[in-house]
PDB file of C-alpha atoms and ligand atoms in Angstrom:
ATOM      1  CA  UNK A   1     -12.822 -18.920 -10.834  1.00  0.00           C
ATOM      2  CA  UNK A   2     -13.838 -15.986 -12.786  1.00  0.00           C
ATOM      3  CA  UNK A   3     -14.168 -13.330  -9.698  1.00  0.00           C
ATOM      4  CA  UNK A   4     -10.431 -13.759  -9.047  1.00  0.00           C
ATOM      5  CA  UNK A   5      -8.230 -11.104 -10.116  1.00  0.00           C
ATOM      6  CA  UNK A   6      -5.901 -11.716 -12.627  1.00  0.00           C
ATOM      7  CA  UNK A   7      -2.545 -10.609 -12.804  1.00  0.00           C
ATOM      8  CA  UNK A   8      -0.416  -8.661  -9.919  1.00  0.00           C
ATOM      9  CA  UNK A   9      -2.771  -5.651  -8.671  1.00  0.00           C
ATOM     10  CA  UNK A  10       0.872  -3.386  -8.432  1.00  0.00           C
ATOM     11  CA  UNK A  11       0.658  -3.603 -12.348  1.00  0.00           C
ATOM     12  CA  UNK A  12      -2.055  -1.832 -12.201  1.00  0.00           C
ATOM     13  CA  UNK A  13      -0.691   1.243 -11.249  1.00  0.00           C
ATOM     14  CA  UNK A  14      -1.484   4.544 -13.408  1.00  0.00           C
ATOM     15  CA  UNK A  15       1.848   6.657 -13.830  1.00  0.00           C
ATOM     16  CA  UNK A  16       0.691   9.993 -12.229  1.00  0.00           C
ATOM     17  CA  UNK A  17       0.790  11.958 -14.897  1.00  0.00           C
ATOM     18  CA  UNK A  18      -2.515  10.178 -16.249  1.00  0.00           C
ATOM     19  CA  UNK A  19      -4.318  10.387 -13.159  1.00  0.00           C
ATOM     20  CA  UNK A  20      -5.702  13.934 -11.612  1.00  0.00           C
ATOM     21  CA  UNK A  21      -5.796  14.066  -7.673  1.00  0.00           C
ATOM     22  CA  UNK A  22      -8.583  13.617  -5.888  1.00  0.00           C
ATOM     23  CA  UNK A  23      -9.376  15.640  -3.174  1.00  0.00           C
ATOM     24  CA  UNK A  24     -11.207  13.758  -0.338  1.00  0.00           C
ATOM     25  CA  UNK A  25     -13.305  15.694   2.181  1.00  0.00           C
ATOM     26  CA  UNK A  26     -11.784  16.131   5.416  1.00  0.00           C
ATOM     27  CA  UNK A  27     -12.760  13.520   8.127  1.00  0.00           C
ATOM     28  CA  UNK A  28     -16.049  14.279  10.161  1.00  0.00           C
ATOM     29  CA  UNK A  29     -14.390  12.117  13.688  1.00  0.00           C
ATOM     30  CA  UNK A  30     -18.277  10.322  12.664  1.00  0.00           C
ATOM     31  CA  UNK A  31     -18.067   8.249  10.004  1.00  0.00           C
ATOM     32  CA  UNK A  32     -14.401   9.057   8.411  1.00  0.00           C
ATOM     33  CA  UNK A  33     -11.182   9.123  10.943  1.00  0.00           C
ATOM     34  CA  UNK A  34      -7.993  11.024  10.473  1.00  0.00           C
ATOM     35  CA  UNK A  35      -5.054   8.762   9.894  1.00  0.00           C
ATOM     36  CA  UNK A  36      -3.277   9.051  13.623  1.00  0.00           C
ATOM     37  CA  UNK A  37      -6.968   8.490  14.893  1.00  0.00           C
ATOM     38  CA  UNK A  38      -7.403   5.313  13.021  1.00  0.00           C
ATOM     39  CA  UNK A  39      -3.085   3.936  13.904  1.00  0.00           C
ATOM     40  CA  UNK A  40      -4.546   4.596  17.346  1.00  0.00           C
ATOM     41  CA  UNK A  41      -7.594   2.510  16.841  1.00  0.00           C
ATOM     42  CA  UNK A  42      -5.641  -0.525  15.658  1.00  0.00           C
ATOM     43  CA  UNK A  43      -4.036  -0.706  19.087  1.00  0.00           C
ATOM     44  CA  UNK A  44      -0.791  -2.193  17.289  1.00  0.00           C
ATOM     45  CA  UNK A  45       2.149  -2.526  19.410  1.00  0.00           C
ATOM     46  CA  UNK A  46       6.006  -3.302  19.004  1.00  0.00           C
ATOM     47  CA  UNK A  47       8.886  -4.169  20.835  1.00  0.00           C
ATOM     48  CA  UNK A  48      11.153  -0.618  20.926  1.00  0.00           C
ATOM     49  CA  UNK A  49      14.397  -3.084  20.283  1.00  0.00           C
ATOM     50  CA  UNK A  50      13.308  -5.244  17.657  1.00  0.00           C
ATOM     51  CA  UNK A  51      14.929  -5.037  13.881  1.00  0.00           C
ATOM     52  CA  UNK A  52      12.810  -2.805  11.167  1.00  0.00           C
ATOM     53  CA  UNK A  53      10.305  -4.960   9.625  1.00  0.00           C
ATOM     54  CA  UNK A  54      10.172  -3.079   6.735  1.00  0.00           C
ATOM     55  CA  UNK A  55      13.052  -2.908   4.463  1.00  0.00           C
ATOM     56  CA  UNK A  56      14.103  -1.287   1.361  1.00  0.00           C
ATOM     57  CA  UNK A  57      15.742  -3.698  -1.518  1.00  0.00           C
ATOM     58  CA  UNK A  58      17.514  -0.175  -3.208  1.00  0.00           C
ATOM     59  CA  UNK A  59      17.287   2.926  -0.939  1.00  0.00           C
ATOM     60  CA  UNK A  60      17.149   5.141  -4.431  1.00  0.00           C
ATOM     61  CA  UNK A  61      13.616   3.503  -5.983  1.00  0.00           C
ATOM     62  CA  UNK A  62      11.246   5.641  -3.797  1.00  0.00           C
ATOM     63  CA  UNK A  63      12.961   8.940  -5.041  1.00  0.00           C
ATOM     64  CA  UNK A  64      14.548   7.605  -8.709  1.00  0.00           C
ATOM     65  CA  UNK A  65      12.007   5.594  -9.895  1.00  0.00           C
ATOM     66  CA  UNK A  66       8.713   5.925  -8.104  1.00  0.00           C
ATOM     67  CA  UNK A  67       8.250   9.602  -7.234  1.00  0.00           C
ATOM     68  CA  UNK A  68       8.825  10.832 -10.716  1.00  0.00           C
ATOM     69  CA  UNK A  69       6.706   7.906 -12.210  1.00  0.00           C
ATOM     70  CA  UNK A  70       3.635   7.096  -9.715  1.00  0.00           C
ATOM     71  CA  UNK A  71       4.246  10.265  -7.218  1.00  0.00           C
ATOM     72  CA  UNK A  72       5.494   7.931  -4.817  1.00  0.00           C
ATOM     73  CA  UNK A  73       2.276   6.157  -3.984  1.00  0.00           C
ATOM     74  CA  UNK A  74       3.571   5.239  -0.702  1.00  0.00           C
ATOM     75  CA  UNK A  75       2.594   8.090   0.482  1.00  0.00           C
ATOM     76  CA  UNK A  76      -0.912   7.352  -0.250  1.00  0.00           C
ATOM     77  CA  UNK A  77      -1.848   4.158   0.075  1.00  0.00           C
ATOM     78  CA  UNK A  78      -0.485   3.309   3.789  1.00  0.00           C
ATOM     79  CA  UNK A  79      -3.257   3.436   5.890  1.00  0.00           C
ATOM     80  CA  UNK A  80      -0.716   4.129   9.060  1.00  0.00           C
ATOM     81  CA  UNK A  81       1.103   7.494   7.353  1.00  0.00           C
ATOM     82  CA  UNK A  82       4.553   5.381   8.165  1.00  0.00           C
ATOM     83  CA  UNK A  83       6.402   6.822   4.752  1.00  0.00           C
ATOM     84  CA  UNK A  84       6.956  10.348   4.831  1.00  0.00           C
ATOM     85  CA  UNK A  85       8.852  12.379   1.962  1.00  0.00           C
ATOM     86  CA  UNK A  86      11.493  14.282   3.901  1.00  0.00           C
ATOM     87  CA  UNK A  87      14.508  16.924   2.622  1.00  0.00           C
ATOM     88  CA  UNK A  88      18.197  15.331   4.150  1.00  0.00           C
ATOM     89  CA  UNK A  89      20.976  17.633   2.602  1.00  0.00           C
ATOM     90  CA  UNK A  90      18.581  19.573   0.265  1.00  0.00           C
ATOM     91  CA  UNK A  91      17.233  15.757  -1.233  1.00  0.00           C
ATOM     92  CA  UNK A  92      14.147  14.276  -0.976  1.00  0.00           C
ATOM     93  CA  UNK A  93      14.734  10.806   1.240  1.00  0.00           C
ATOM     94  CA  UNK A  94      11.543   8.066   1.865  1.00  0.00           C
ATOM     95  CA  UNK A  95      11.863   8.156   5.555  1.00  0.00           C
ATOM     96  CA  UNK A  96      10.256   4.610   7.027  1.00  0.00           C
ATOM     97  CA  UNK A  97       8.651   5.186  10.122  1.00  0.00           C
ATOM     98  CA  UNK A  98       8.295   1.585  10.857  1.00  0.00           C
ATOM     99  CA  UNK A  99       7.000   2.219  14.073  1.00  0.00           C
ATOM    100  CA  UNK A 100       3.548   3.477  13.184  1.00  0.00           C
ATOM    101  CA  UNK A 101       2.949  -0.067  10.930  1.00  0.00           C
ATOM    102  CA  UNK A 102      -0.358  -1.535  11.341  1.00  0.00           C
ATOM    103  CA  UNK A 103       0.715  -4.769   9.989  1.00  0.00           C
ATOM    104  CA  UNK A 104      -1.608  -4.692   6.809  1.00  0.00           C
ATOM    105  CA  UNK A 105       0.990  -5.775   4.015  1.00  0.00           C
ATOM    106  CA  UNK A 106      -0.485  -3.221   1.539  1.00  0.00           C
ATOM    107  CA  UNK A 107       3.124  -1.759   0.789  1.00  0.00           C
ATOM    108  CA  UNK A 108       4.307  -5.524   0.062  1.00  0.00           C
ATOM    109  CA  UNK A 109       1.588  -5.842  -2.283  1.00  0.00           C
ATOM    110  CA  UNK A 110       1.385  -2.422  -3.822  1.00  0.00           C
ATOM    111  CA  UNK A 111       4.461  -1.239  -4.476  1.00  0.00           C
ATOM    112  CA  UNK A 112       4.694  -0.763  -7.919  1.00  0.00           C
ATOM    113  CA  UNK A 113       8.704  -1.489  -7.867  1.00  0.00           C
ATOM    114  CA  UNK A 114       8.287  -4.901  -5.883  1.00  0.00           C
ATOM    115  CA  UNK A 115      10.975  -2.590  -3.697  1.00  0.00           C
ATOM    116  CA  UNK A 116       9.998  -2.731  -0.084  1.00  0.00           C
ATOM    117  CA  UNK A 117      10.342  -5.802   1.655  1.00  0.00           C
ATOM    118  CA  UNK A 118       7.504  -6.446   4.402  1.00  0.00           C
ATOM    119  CA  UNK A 119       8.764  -9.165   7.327  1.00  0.00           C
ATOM    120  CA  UNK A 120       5.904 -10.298   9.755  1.00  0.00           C
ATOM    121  CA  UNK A 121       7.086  -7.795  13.355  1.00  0.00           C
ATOM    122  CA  UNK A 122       8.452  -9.980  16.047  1.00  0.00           C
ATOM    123  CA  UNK A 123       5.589 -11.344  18.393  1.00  0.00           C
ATOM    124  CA  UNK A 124       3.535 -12.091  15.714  1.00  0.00           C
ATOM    125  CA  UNK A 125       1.274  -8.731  16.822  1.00  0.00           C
ATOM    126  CA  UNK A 126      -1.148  -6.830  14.680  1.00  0.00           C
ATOM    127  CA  UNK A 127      -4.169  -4.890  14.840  1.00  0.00           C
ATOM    128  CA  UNK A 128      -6.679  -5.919  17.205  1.00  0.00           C
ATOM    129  CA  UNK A 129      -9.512  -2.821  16.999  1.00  0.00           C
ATOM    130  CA  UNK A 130     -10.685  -3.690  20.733  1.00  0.00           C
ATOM    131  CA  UNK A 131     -12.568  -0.977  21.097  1.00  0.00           C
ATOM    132  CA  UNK A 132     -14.562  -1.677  17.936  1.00  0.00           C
TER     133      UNK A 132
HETATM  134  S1  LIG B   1       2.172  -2.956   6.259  1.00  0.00           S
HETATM  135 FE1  LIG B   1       2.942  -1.322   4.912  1.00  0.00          FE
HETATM  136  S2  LIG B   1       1.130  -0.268   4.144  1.00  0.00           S
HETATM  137 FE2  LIG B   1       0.479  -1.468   5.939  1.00  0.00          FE
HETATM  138  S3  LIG B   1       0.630  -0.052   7.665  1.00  0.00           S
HETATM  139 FE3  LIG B   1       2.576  -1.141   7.529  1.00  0.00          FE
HETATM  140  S4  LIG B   1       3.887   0.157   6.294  1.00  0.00           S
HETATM  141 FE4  LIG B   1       1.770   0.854   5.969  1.00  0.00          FE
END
């Protein structure tokens, strides 16, 4: 079928030094939503005790490999804000926080290091938008 992509869309990645940021208007609470806004939306929930659903294959990719090359793109394209750039002992670390995960895969897909392992949460939940 001609209308089906070809080839892995985390190929497609631009290395960020070819790309200029773009700078999005702020969210008008109308139309557009602020990230938290949106998580809470989703009305995704989790067991506290179960294991992290999303893994890392090699801790060092997000800061080694992918922040120098694509800017970390993590930190962009999850539509939950659940990877966050932090400092640990004057280093930049790719903190997970698994907990805000709306269950939409996009990291499994996207990552352009094939790095982050995605497992489908215990209890099989997801986003259910009931409000909506
Ligand atoms: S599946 Fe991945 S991209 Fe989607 S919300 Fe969860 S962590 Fe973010």
């Amino acid at each position: 079928m001609q209308w089906l992509d070809k080839g892995d869309d985390y190929r497609a990645l631009k290395a960020a030094n070819r790309c200029q940021p773009i700078s999005y208007p702020k969210p008008d609470g109308v139309l557009s939503f602020d990230k938290l806004s949106s998580v809470y939306l989703a009305n995704t929930s989790h067991d506290e005790d179960q294991p992290c659903h999303l893994r890392l294959q090699d801790a060092r990719i997000p800061v080694e490999v992918n922040l120098p090359t694509w800017a970390e793109p993590a930190l962009r394209y999850c539509p939950a804000g659940v990877f966050e750039l932090v400092t640990v002992d004057e280093q930049p670390h790719l903190q997970i926080n698994s907990a805000n995960c709306i269950h939409c895969k996009t990291c499994d897909i996207k990552d352009p290091s094939q790095n982050i392992i995605w497992t489908p949460p215990q209890g099989g939940s997801g986003p259910n938008y009931p409000n909506m």
